Coordinates of C-alpha atoms in Angstrom, one line a residue:
Chain A
M1 CA 195.3 -17.5 69.2
L2 CA 194.1 -20.7 71.1
P3 CA 190.9 -20.5 73.0
Y4 CA 190.9 -21.5 76.6
T5 CA 188.1 -22.6 78.8
K6 CA 187.7 -20.7 81.8
C7 CA 187.3 -23.0 84.7
V8 CA 184.9 -21.2 86.9
L9 CA 182.9 -22.7 89.7
P10 CA 180.1 -20.4 89.8
V11 CA 178.2 -19.8 92.9
I12 CA 174.8 -19.5 91.3
L13 CA 172.7 -17.5 93.5
Y14 CA 169.2 -18.6 92.5
K15 CA 167.5 -15.5 93.9
S16 CA 170.0 -13.1 92.5
T17 CA 168.9 -10.6 90.0
N18 CA 172.3 -9.8 89.1
V19 CA 172.7 -10.9 85.5
T20 CA 176.3 -11.3 85.7
E21 CA 175.7 -14.0 88.5
R22 CA 172.8 -15.7 86.8
F23 CA 173.7 -15.8 83.3
I24 CA 177.3 -15.0 82.6
L25 CA 178.8 -17.4 85.0
P26 CA 177.0 -20.3 84.0
A27 CA 177.7 -19.2 80.5
I28 CA 181.4 -19.2 81.0
Q29 CA 181.1 -22.7 82.0
L30 CA 179.6 -23.7 78.9
R31 CA 181.4 -21.6 76.4
T32 CA 185.0 -21.0 75.6
F33 CA 186.2 -17.5 75.3
S34 CA 189.1 -16.2 73.5
K35 CA 191.9 -14.5 75.5
N36 CA 190.3 -11.2 74.9
Q37 CA 188.0 -10.3 77.7
S38 CA 184.7 -9.1 76.9
A39 CA 184.3 -5.3 76.7
T40 CA 182.5 -3.5 79.6
F41 CA 179.8 -0.9 79.3
G42 CA 180.7 2.3 81.2
N43 CA 177.2 3.1 82.6
E44 CA 178.6 6.3 83.8
H45 CA 175.3 8.1 83.7
Y46 CA 173.6 5.8 86.1
K47 CA 171.3 7.3 88.6
Q48 CA 169.8 5.2 91.4
L49 CA 166.0 5.2 91.8
T50 CA 163.9 4.4 94.8
S51 CA 160.8 2.3 94.2
I52 CA 158.5 5.3 94.6
Q53 CA 160.4 7.3 92.2
K54 CA 160.5 4.5 89.7
A55 CA 156.7 4.1 90.0
V56 CA 155.9 7.8 89.7
L57 CA 158.4 8.1 86.8
A58 CA 156.9 5.2 85.0
V59 CA 153.3 6.6 85.3
G60 CA 154.3 10.0 84.6
T61 CA 156.5 9.5 81.6
G62 CA 154.1 7.0 80.2
L63 CA 151.3 9.6 80.4
S64 CA 153.6 12.4 79.0
S65 CA 154.8 10.1 76.1
F66 CA 151.4 9.4 75.2
F67 CA 150.3 13.1 75.1
D68 CA 153.3 14.2 73.4
P69 CA 155.0 11.6 71.3
T70 CA 157.5 14.0 70.1
R71 CA 159.3 14.2 73.5
A72 CA 162.1 11.7 72.8
E73 CA 163.5 11.9 76.3
S74 CA 160.1 11.1 77.9
I75 CA 159.8 8.0 75.9
A76 CA 163.4 7.0 76.5
V77 CA 163.0 7.3 80.2
F78 CA 159.7 5.4 80.2
G79 CA 161.3 2.7 78.2
E80 CA 164.2 2.4 80.7
V81 CA 162.0 2.4 83.9
T82 CA 159.9 -0.4 82.8
A83 CA 162.5 -2.5 80.9
E84 CA 164.3 -4.8 83.4
P85 CA 162.4 -7.9 83.2
A86 CA 162.2 -7.9 79.5
L87 CA 165.8 -7.0 79.2
R88 CA 166.8 -10.1 81.1
Y89 CA 164.9 -12.1 78.5
I90 CA 166.6 -10.3 75.7
Y91 CA 169.9 -10.8 77.2
E92 CA 169.5 -14.5 77.6
Q93 CA 168.2 -14.7 74.0
M94 CA 171.3 -12.8 72.7
L95 CA 173.6 -15.1 74.6
S96 CA 172.3 -18.2 73.2
D97 CA 172.9 -16.8 69.6
P98 CA 176.3 -16.8 68.3
E99 CA 176.1 -13.4 66.6
G100 CA 174.2 -11.9 69.7
A101 CA 176.9 -13.2 71.9
E102 CA 179.5 -11.6 69.7
I103 CA 177.8 -8.4 70.1
L104 CA 177.6 -8.6 73.9
R105 CA 181.3 -9.6 73.9
E106 CA 182.4 -6.5 71.9
K107 CA 179.6 -4.2 72.9
P108 CA 179.8 -2.0 69.8
R109 CA 178.3 1.4 69.9
I110 CA 176.5 3.3 67.0
N111 CA 177.2 7.0 66.9
S112 CA 178.9 9.3 64.4
K113 CA 182.2 8.6 65.9
T114 CA 182.1 4.8 65.6
V115 CA 180.3 4.8 62.2
E116 CA 181.7 6.6 59.3
I117 CA 178.5 7.6 57.8
E118 CA 180.1 9.5 54.9
R119 CA 181.8 6.3 53.8
L120 CA 178.5 4.5 53.7
A121 CA 177.4 6.8 50.9
Q122 CA 180.1 5.2 48.7
F123 CA 178.8 1.7 48.9
S124 CA 176.8 0.3 45.9
S125 CA 173.2 1.5 45.7
D126 CA 171.7 -2.0 46.8
S127 CA 173.8 -2.3 49.9
F128 CA 172.6 -2.0 53.4
G129 CA 175.1 0.7 54.4
R130 CA 173.8 2.9 51.6
A131 CA 170.3 2.3 52.4
Y132 CA 171.0 3.2 56.0
Y133 CA 172.8 6.5 54.7
D134 CA 169.9 7.3 52.5
F135 CA 167.5 6.8 55.5
L136 CA 169.5 9.1 57.7
H137 CA 169.6 11.8 55.1
S138 CA 166.1 11.7 53.8
N139 CA 164.6 11.6 57.4
N140 CA 167.2 14.2 58.5
V141 CA 168.2 12.2 61.7
T142 CA 171.6 11.4 63.2
P143 CA 172.7 8.4 65.4
D144 CA 173.9 10.8 67.9
S145 CA 170.4 11.8 69.0
R146 CA 170.1 8.7 71.2
L147 CA 170.0 9.5 74.9
P148 CA 172.5 7.5 77.3
V149 CA 170.7 5.0 79.6
R150 CA 170.5 6.3 83.0
Y151 CA 168.2 4.2 85.3
I152 CA 169.4 0.6 84.8
K153 CA 171.9 -0.6 87.3
D154 CA 173.4 -3.8 85.7
P155 CA 175.9 -2.7 83.1
E156 CA 175.3 -5.6 80.9
L157 CA 171.5 -4.9 80.8
A158 CA 172.2 -1.2 80.4
Y159 CA 174.2 -2.0 77.3
V160 CA 171.4 -4.1 76.0
M161 CA 169.1 -1.2 76.4
Q162 CA 171.5 1.3 74.9
R163 CA 171.9 -1.1 71.9
Y164 CA 168.2 -1.4 71.4
R165 CA 168.1 2.4 71.2
E166 CA 171.0 2.7 68.9
I167 CA 169.8 0.0 66.3
H168 CA 166.3 1.6 66.2
D169 CA 167.1 3.5 63.0
L170 CA 168.7 0.4 61.5
V171 CA 165.5 -1.5 62.2
H172 CA 163.6 1.2 60.3
T173 CA 166.0 0.8 57.5
V174 CA 165.7 -2.9 57.3
T175 CA 161.8 -2.8 57.6
G176 CA 161.7 -0.1 55.2
Q177 CA 159.4 1.9 57.4
P178 CA 159.3 5.7 57.5
T179 CA 159.5 7.7 60.6
N180 CA 156.1 9.0 60.3
M181 CA 153.5 7.9 63.0
L182 CA 152.4 4.7 61.1
G183 CA 156.0 3.7 60.4
E184 CA 156.9 4.1 64.1
V185 CA 153.9 2.2 65.2
V186 CA 154.7 -0.7 62.9
V187 CA 158.3 -0.7 64.1
K188 CA 157.1 -0.8 67.7
W189 CA 155.0 -3.7 67.1
I190 CA 157.7 -5.7 65.6
E191 CA 160.1 -4.8 68.5
G192 CA 157.4 -5.3 71.1
I193 CA 156.6 -8.9 69.8
Q194 CA 160.3 -9.8 69.7
T195 CA 161.6 -8.0 72.9
G196 CA 158.5 -7.8 75.1
L197 CA 159.7 -4.3 76.2
P198 CA 156.7 -2.4 77.7
M199 CA 157.5 0.6 75.9
C200 CA 157.2 -1.0 72.6
V201 CA 154.0 -2.8 73.4
T202 CA 152.3 0.4 74.9
G203 CA 153.7 2.4 71.9
G204 CA 152.2 -0.1 69.4
L205 CA 148.9 -0.2 71.2
F206 CA 148.4 3.4 72.2
G207 CA 150.4 4.9 69.4
A208 CA 148.0 3.5 67.1
T209 CA 145.0 5.5 68.6
R210 CA 146.8 8.7 67.4
L211 CA 146.6 7.6 63.6
K212 CA 144.9 9.8 61.2
P213 CA 141.9 7.9 59.4
K214 CA 143.6 7.2 56.1
Q215 CA 146.7 5.8 58.1
R216 CA 144.4 3.8 60.5
E217 CA 142.9 2.2 57.4
K218 CA 146.1 1.1 56.0
Y219 CA 147.2 0.0 59.5
I220 CA 144.3 -2.3 60.1
Q221 CA 144.2 -3.7 56.7
T222 CA 147.9 -4.4 55.9
H223 CA 150.5 -2.9 58.1
L224 CA 149.4 -4.4 61.5
P225 CA 149.0 -8.1 60.1
W226 CA 152.3 -7.8 58.4
A227 CA 154.1 -6.3 61.6
I228 CA 152.7 -9.2 63.6
Q229 CA 153.9 -11.8 61.1
V230 CA 157.3 -10.1 61.0
G231 CA 157.6 -9.9 64.8
K232 CA 156.8 -13.6 65.2
N233 CA 158.6 -15.2 62.5
S234 CA 161.9 -13.3 62.2
R235 CA 165.4 -13.4 63.8
P236 CA 165.6 -11.0 66.6
F237 CA 166.8 -7.7 65.3
L238 CA 169.0 -7.4 68.4
N239 CA 171.1 -10.4 67.3
I240 CA 172.3 -8.9 64.1
Y241 CA 175.7 -7.5 64.0
Y242 CA 174.9 -4.6 61.5
E243 CA 178.4 -3.0 61.7
K244 CA 179.8 -6.0 59.9
R245 CA 177.1 -6.2 57.3
W246 CA 177.4 -2.6 55.8
E247 CA 178.3 -4.1 52.4
D248 CA 175.8 -6.9 52.3
S249 CA 172.9 -6.5 50.1
V250 CA 169.7 -5.1 51.5
E251 CA 167.6 -7.7 50.0
Q252 CA 169.9 -10.5 51.3
L253 CA 169.9 -9.1 54.7
R254 CA 166.0 -8.8 54.7
D255 CA 165.8 -12.4 53.5
Y256 CA 168.2 -13.5 56.4
I257 CA 166.1 -11.9 59.0
S258 CA 162.6 -12.8 57.5
P259 CA 161.6 -13.0 53.8
L260 CA 158.6 -11.2 54.6
L261 CA 160.6 -8.0 54.9
N262 CA 161.1 -8.2 51.0
K263 CA 157.3 -7.9 50.7
P264 CA 156.4 -4.8 52.6
P265 CA 153.0 -3.3 52.8
K266 CA 152.3 -0.3 50.7
Chain B
M1 CA 141.1 45.1 101.2
I2 CA 144.2 43.4 100.6
R3 CA 144.0 44.3 96.9
Q4 CA 143.3 47.8 97.7
R5 CA 146.4 48.0 99.8
L6 CA 148.6 47.0 96.6
L7 CA 148.8 50.4 95.5
T8 CA 150.0 51.6 92.1
L9 CA 153.4 52.0 91.2
G10 CA 152.8 54.8 88.8
S11 CA 155.3 57.6 89.0
G12 CA 154.0 61.1 89.6
N13 CA 155.4 64.1 87.6
S14 CA 158.6 63.2 86.0
S15 CA 160.3 66.5 86.9
T16 CA 160.3 65.7 90.7
N17 CA 161.8 62.3 90.0
S18 CA 164.9 63.3 88.0
L19 CA 167.3 62.6 90.7
Y20 CA 165.9 59.1 90.9
S21 CA 164.9 58.7 87.4
F22 CA 166.3 55.6 85.6
R23 CA 165.6 57.1 82.2
Y24 CA 169.0 56.7 81.0
F25 CA 168.8 53.0 81.0
T26 CA 165.5 53.0 79.1
S27 CA 165.0 51.1 75.8
S28 CA 167.7 52.8 73.8
S29 CA 170.5 51.9 76.2
Y30 CA 169.8 48.5 77.1
L31 CA 168.0 47.1 74.2
C32 CA 170.4 48.2 71.7
D33 CA 173.7 48.0 73.2
K34 CA 174.1 45.1 75.3
A35 CA 177.9 45.3 75.5
T36 CA 177.7 48.3 77.9
I37 CA 175.4 46.7 80.3
G38 CA 176.4 43.8 82.5
G39 CA 175.3 41.0 80.2
S40 CA 176.0 37.3 80.4
L41 CA 179.5 36.1 81.6
G42 CA 181.5 38.0 79.0
S43 CA 185.2 39.0 78.9
E44 CA 184.7 42.8 79.5
S45 CA 186.5 44.5 82.2
N46 CA 183.7 45.7 84.2
R47 CA 182.2 42.1 84.6
T48 CA 182.2 40.3 87.7
H49 CA 185.2 38.2 87.8
Y50 CA 184.4 34.4 88.5
S51 CA 187.5 32.7 89.5
S52 CA 188.6 29.2 87.8
E53 CA 190.5 28.4 90.8
K54 CA 188.4 29.3 93.9
E55 CA 185.8 26.6 94.7
T56 CA 182.2 26.8 95.7
H57 CA 179.3 24.5 95.6
F58 CA 176.9 23.6 92.8
G59 CA 174.2 21.8 94.7
Y60 CA 176.2 19.1 96.5
E61 CA 179.0 19.1 93.8
T62 CA 182.1 21.1 94.4
V63 CA 183.1 23.1 91.3
S64 CA 185.0 26.3 90.5
E65 CA 183.3 29.7 90.6
Q66 CA 183.5 29.9 86.8
E67 CA 181.8 26.6 86.4
K68 CA 179.1 27.2 88.9
A69 CA 178.2 30.3 86.8
H70 CA 178.1 28.4 83.5
K71 CA 176.2 25.7 85.2
V72 CA 173.6 27.9 86.7
K73 CA 173.2 29.6 83.3
A74 CA 172.7 26.2 81.6
V75 CA 170.3 25.0 84.2
F76 CA 168.1 28.2 83.6
E77 CA 168.3 28.2 80.0
N78 CA 167.0 24.7 80.2
V79 CA 164.2 25.4 82.5
A80 CA 163.1 28.7 81.4
K81 CA 160.1 27.6 79.2
T82 CA 158.5 25.3 81.8
Y83 CA 159.8 27.3 84.9
D84 CA 156.4 28.6 85.8
I85 CA 154.5 25.3 85.2
M86 CA 157.2 23.5 87.3
N87 CA 156.8 26.1 90.2
D88 CA 153.2 25.6 90.3
V89 CA 153.4 21.7 90.2
M90 CA 156.3 21.6 92.8
S91 CA 154.8 23.9 95.3
I92 CA 151.2 22.9 94.5
G93 CA 150.6 26.6 93.8
I94 CA 151.8 27.7 97.2
H95 CA 154.4 29.8 95.7
R96 CA 152.0 32.3 94.5
V97 CA 150.8 32.8 98.0
W98 CA 154.5 33.1 99.1
K99 CA 154.9 36.0 96.6
D100 CA 151.8 37.7 97.3
I101 CA 152.6 37.9 101.0
F102 CA 156.1 38.9 99.9
I103 CA 154.6 41.9 98.0
Q104 CA 152.1 42.7 100.8
R105 CA 155.0 43.1 103.2
L106 CA 156.8 45.3 100.8
G107 CA 153.5 47.5 100.4
P108 CA 154.7 49.4 97.4
G109 CA 153.3 52.8 97.0
N110 CA 152.4 54.7 93.9
R111 CA 155.7 56.3 93.8
T112 CA 157.8 53.4 94.6
K113 CA 160.7 52.7 92.2
L114 CA 161.5 49.2 92.4
I115 CA 164.1 46.8 91.0
D116 CA 163.3 43.1 90.9
V117 CA 166.5 41.3 90.5
A118 CA 166.6 37.7 89.1
G119 CA 163.2 38.7 88.1
G120 CA 163.3 36.4 85.0
T121 CA 159.8 35.2 84.3
E122 CA 158.8 38.1 86.4
F123 CA 156.1 36.5 88.3
S124 CA 156.5 38.7 91.2
T125 CA 156.1 41.9 89.2
N126 CA 153.2 40.5 87.3
Q127 CA 151.4 40.0 90.6
R128 CA 151.3 43.5 91.4
P129 CA 150.1 45.1 88.2
E130 CA 147.1 42.8 88.3
N131 CA 145.6 44.8 91.1
E132 CA 146.9 47.9 89.9
V133 CA 144.0 49.0 87.9
E134 CA 141.7 48.6 90.8
A135 CA 144.2 50.3 93.1
M136 CA 144.7 53.2 90.7
Q137 CA 141.1 53.9 90.4
Q138 CA 140.8 53.8 94.1
A139 CA 143.8 56.0 94.7
A140 CA 142.7 58.5 92.0
S141 CA 139.2 58.8 93.5
E142 CA 140.4 59.1 97.1
S143 CA 143.2 61.4 96.7
N144 CA 142.9 63.2 93.6
P145 CA 139.6 64.3 92.4
Q146 CA 141.0 64.6 88.9
P147 CA 140.6 63.0 85.5
P148 CA 142.2 59.6 85.2
K149 CA 145.8 59.3 84.4
T150 CA 146.9 60.6 81.1
Y151 CA 148.7 58.6 78.6
E152 CA 151.9 60.4 79.4
N153 CA 151.6 59.6 83.1
T154 CA 151.2 55.9 82.4
L155 CA 154.3 55.8 80.4
T156 CA 156.6 56.6 83.2
R157 CA 158.7 53.4 84.3
S158 CA 158.5 52.2 87.9
V159 CA 159.9 48.8 88.0
L160 CA 163.1 47.4 86.5
V161 CA 163.2 43.7 85.9
C162 CA 166.9 42.5 85.9
D163 CA 167.9 38.9 85.2
I164 CA 171.3 37.5 84.2
N165 CA 169.8 35.0 81.8
P166 CA 168.1 36.3 78.6
K167 CA 166.0 33.4 78.0
M168 CA 164.3 33.9 81.4
L169 CA 163.7 37.4 80.4
D170 CA 162.3 36.4 77.1
V171 CA 159.9 34.1 78.8
G172 CA 159.0 37.0 81.1
K173 CA 158.2 39.4 78.2
E174 CA 156.0 36.8 76.7
R175 CA 154.0 36.4 79.8
S176 CA 153.5 40.0 80.4
K177 CA 152.0 40.3 76.9
T178 CA 149.1 38.1 78.0
I179 CA 148.8 39.1 81.6
L180 CA 149.3 42.9 81.8
T181 CA 147.6 45.6 79.9
H182 CA 149.7 47.7 77.5
C183 CA 149.8 50.7 80.0
Q184 CA 151.0 48.4 82.8
R185 CA 153.6 46.9 80.5
N186 CA 154.9 50.1 79.8
R187 CA 155.8 50.8 83.3
I188 CA 158.2 47.7 83.4
D189 CA 161.7 48.0 82.2
W190 CA 163.7 45.0 81.4
M191 CA 167.5 44.5 81.8
E192 CA 170.1 41.7 81.4
G193 CA 172.4 42.0 84.2
D194 CA 174.5 40.2 86.7
A195 CA 173.2 40.9 90.3
E196 CA 176.8 41.0 91.5
N197 CA 177.8 43.8 89.2
L198 CA 175.4 46.5 88.0
P199 CA 177.6 49.2 86.5
T200 CA 175.0 51.0 84.6
I201 CA 172.9 51.7 87.7
P202 CA 173.9 54.6 89.7
D203 CA 174.0 54.7 93.5
N204 CA 171.0 55.4 95.4
S205 CA 168.6 54.8 92.5
F206 CA 165.8 52.6 93.9
D207 CA 163.3 52.7 96.8
A208 CA 163.0 49.1 97.0
Y209 CA 165.0 46.0 96.0
T210 CA 163.4 42.7 95.8
I211 CA 164.9 39.4 94.8
A212 CA 162.7 36.3 94.9
F213 CA 164.2 32.8 94.7
G214 CA 167.3 34.2 92.9
I215 CA 170.0 34.9 95.3
R216 CA 170.6 31.3 96.1
N217 CA 171.8 30.8 92.5
C218 CA 174.4 33.7 92.6
V219 CA 178.0 32.8 92.9
H220 CA 179.0 35.4 95.5
V221 CA 175.9 36.3 97.6
D222 CA 177.9 38.8 99.6
K223 CA 178.6 40.7 96.5
V224 CA 175.0 40.7 95.6
L225 CA 174.2 42.1 98.9
E226 CA 176.9 44.8 98.6
E227 CA 175.6 45.8 95.1
A228 CA 172.2 45.9 96.5
Y229 CA 173.1 48.2 99.3
R230 CA 174.7 50.5 96.9
I231 CA 171.8 51.1 94.6
I232 CA 169.2 51.4 97.1
R233 CA 168.7 55.0 98.3
P234 CA 168.9 55.9 101.9
G235 CA 165.7 54.9 103.6
G236 CA 165.2 52.2 100.9
R237 CA 164.4 48.7 101.6
F238 CA 165.9 45.4 100.6
M239 CA 163.6 42.3 100.6
C240 CA 164.7 38.8 99.7
L241 CA 162.3 35.8 99.4
E242 CA 164.2 32.6 99.4
F243 CA 164.0 29.0 100.4
S244 CA 165.3 28.4 103.8
H245 CA 165.8 25.8 106.5
V246 CA 162.9 23.9 108.3
T247 CA 163.5 23.5 111.9
N248 CA 160.5 21.3 112.8
P249 CA 162.0 17.8 112.6
A250 CA 158.6 16.2 111.2
V251 CA 158.1 18.8 108.7
K252 CA 161.8 18.5 107.9
W253 CA 161.6 14.9 107.3
A254 CA 158.6 15.1 105.0
Y255 CA 160.1 18.2 103.2
D256 CA 163.3 16.4 102.5
Q257 CA 161.6 13.2 101.4
Y258 CA 159.3 15.2 99.1
S259 CA 162.3 17.3 97.8
F260 CA 164.7 14.5 96.9
Q261 CA 162.3 11.8 95.9
M262 CA 159.5 13.7 94.0
I263 CA 161.0 16.9 92.7
P264 CA 163.6 15.7 90.3
V265 CA 161.1 13.0 89.2
M266 CA 158.5 15.7 88.3
G267 CA 161.3 17.6 86.7
Q268 CA 162.0 14.6 84.4
I269 CA 158.3 14.1 83.5
I270 CA 157.4 17.7 82.8
A271 CA 160.4 19.4 81.8
G272 CA 162.5 16.5 80.7
D273 CA 165.4 17.6 83.0
W274 CA 166.2 15.7 86.0
D275 CA 169.6 17.3 86.8
S276 CA 168.3 20.8 86.9
Y277 CA 165.8 20.1 89.6
Q278 CA 168.3 17.9 91.3
Y279 CA 170.5 21.0 91.5
L280 CA 167.6 23.1 92.7
V281 CA 166.8 20.9 95.8
E282 CA 170.5 20.5 96.6
S283 CA 171.2 24.3 96.3
I284 CA 168.4 25.0 98.9
R285 CA 170.3 22.8 101.5
K286 CA 173.5 24.6 100.8
F287 CA 172.2 28.1 101.3
P288 CA 172.8 29.5 104.8
N289 CA 170.2 29.3 107.2
Q290 CA 167.8 32.2 108.4
E291 CA 170.1 33.5 111.2
E292 CA 173.3 33.2 109.0
F293 CA 171.7 35.1 106.1
K294 CA 170.5 37.8 108.4
S295 CA 173.7 38.4 109.6
M296 CA 175.3 38.5 106.1
I297 CA 172.7 41.3 105.4
E298 CA 173.6 43.1 108.4
Q299 CA 177.3 43.0 107.5
V300 CA 176.7 44.8 104.4
G301 CA 175.4 47.6 106.1
F302 CA 171.5 47.2 106.3
R303 CA 169.7 47.9 109.6
F304 CA 166.5 46.9 111.2
T305 CA 167.0 43.4 109.6
S306 CA 164.5 40.7 110.3
Y307 CA 163.1 37.6 108.7
E308 CA 159.8 35.8 108.5
D309 CA 159.3 32.2 108.1
L310 CA 156.6 31.1 105.6
S311 CA 155.4 27.4 105.6
F312 CA 157.5 26.4 108.5
G313 CA 160.7 27.9 107.0
V314 CA 160.4 26.2 103.6
A315 CA 160.5 30.0 102.3
T316 CA 161.6 32.9 104.4
I317 CA 161.4 36.7 103.8
H318 CA 164.5 38.6 104.8
T319 CA 164.4 42.3 105.0
G320 CA 166.6 45.2 105.8
F321 CA 166.7 49.0 105.5
K322 CA 169.4 51.3 104.4
I323 CA 169.3 53.8 107.1

């Protein structure tokens, strides 16, 4: 199938906040697309918010997430309401990377319908797919527990947010961090440095205040420096097309993202 | 003074109350055998029929009656645990004042047999027993220079709390354990039932029927009113506390802004549920206004109907007598 270049004279509205206008149209000028159109993200749960609602929601969910970190919907809403500027940055970053652009073109989803979890168990024991399967089972989590994005208008950015949420467990698997408080804080630091999402940054900063003394010791001595190094010197986790790498070995994948991942803190 | 007016709901001698006694839906009948009592939307022949074709409103959405019944059930299952906290936050505690005034208007006496429909977390009923101990002592000392009530007397039921949603009832029962004394709790009966269809309750059983912030969620408001008329005894009173329409334009604007901007947001923050609270504020707008509801009450047969606006019409008490 021969690729063709779409001739588009974009009207770039410099003041536009619409990502499609600011990034996709110029990108179409520079890139050649195959005949297949890029998939669209439904964003069917979208709910419009006024600025007052956004402000109150941001503050309110921020506080309720801090006081009760087990409330997943509260953290998710806080993430969405504060995410937009960071999401534009992430989107740009993804577009400029071939694998990231492929993800944006195909918009894969991760849930029990799209990923055959039982099949992953049959892969070799050092494969990434098998590691993910073990992670899901030992922590008793399922990829279906991710809430749909509701408060982001642009479907492209909404997809990026949804993708960020859905690969969270995969990031845990790749970094080898468990889902206890310390593990979550470490992952939040890595994600926060890479993406700049406020929920990750605040999660890392304020989440650390809830660590127990022993964990806090570990956090200060080894985990935090490691997390910062990984965050600064690794390929963005959002640019990895995990669904095509189930059979790769975990070590190779970690090395590809950042060699430090093969030397985790204890 | 007000507290002393809120008299006890203790029954007198059970022999005089045999006609109006609701002993046959005491613990054995409704706790053990849910199948005979109007329970949740089941398939039994004595259940209210919710059509899957006829349409009604669920907030601003148009749905079939069956869907509305299911959706309302889901809403209240989701909100049950945080219901009371949310009420306090949304109304800044004013709902307590409304319920207090509501009970004051009813003025239950020490022999009043009361059914509280959609009583759920049972806030209204809990209000009264708080004052009962004082009122009991007052009544005892004034009218009867006799020894305090015996254990047997305190066991007679005088309030039946009915709700279609078992989760709300569970929350109510938990709350009553902390708020009420053992004797007071004994005077409250609990029942799962659909306000539109209460087959186990005989005609003319109750002196007073109260429904606070519940009738708006029922699929057929007219059927609820008919059933209420049936189970109230002649001379009895129907009282309904419900959100209603605000006429003052300035207050209306502020109220609308607050309702649509803030309430679902607070629902998301505190209860983690935007949609249920969106439904709540929309359903208030869909409910008939004060005059329309008053005429609905009259159509069923109640007389001397009237209404009283509270807080500019944000809440309204409608009342009628079966005479």
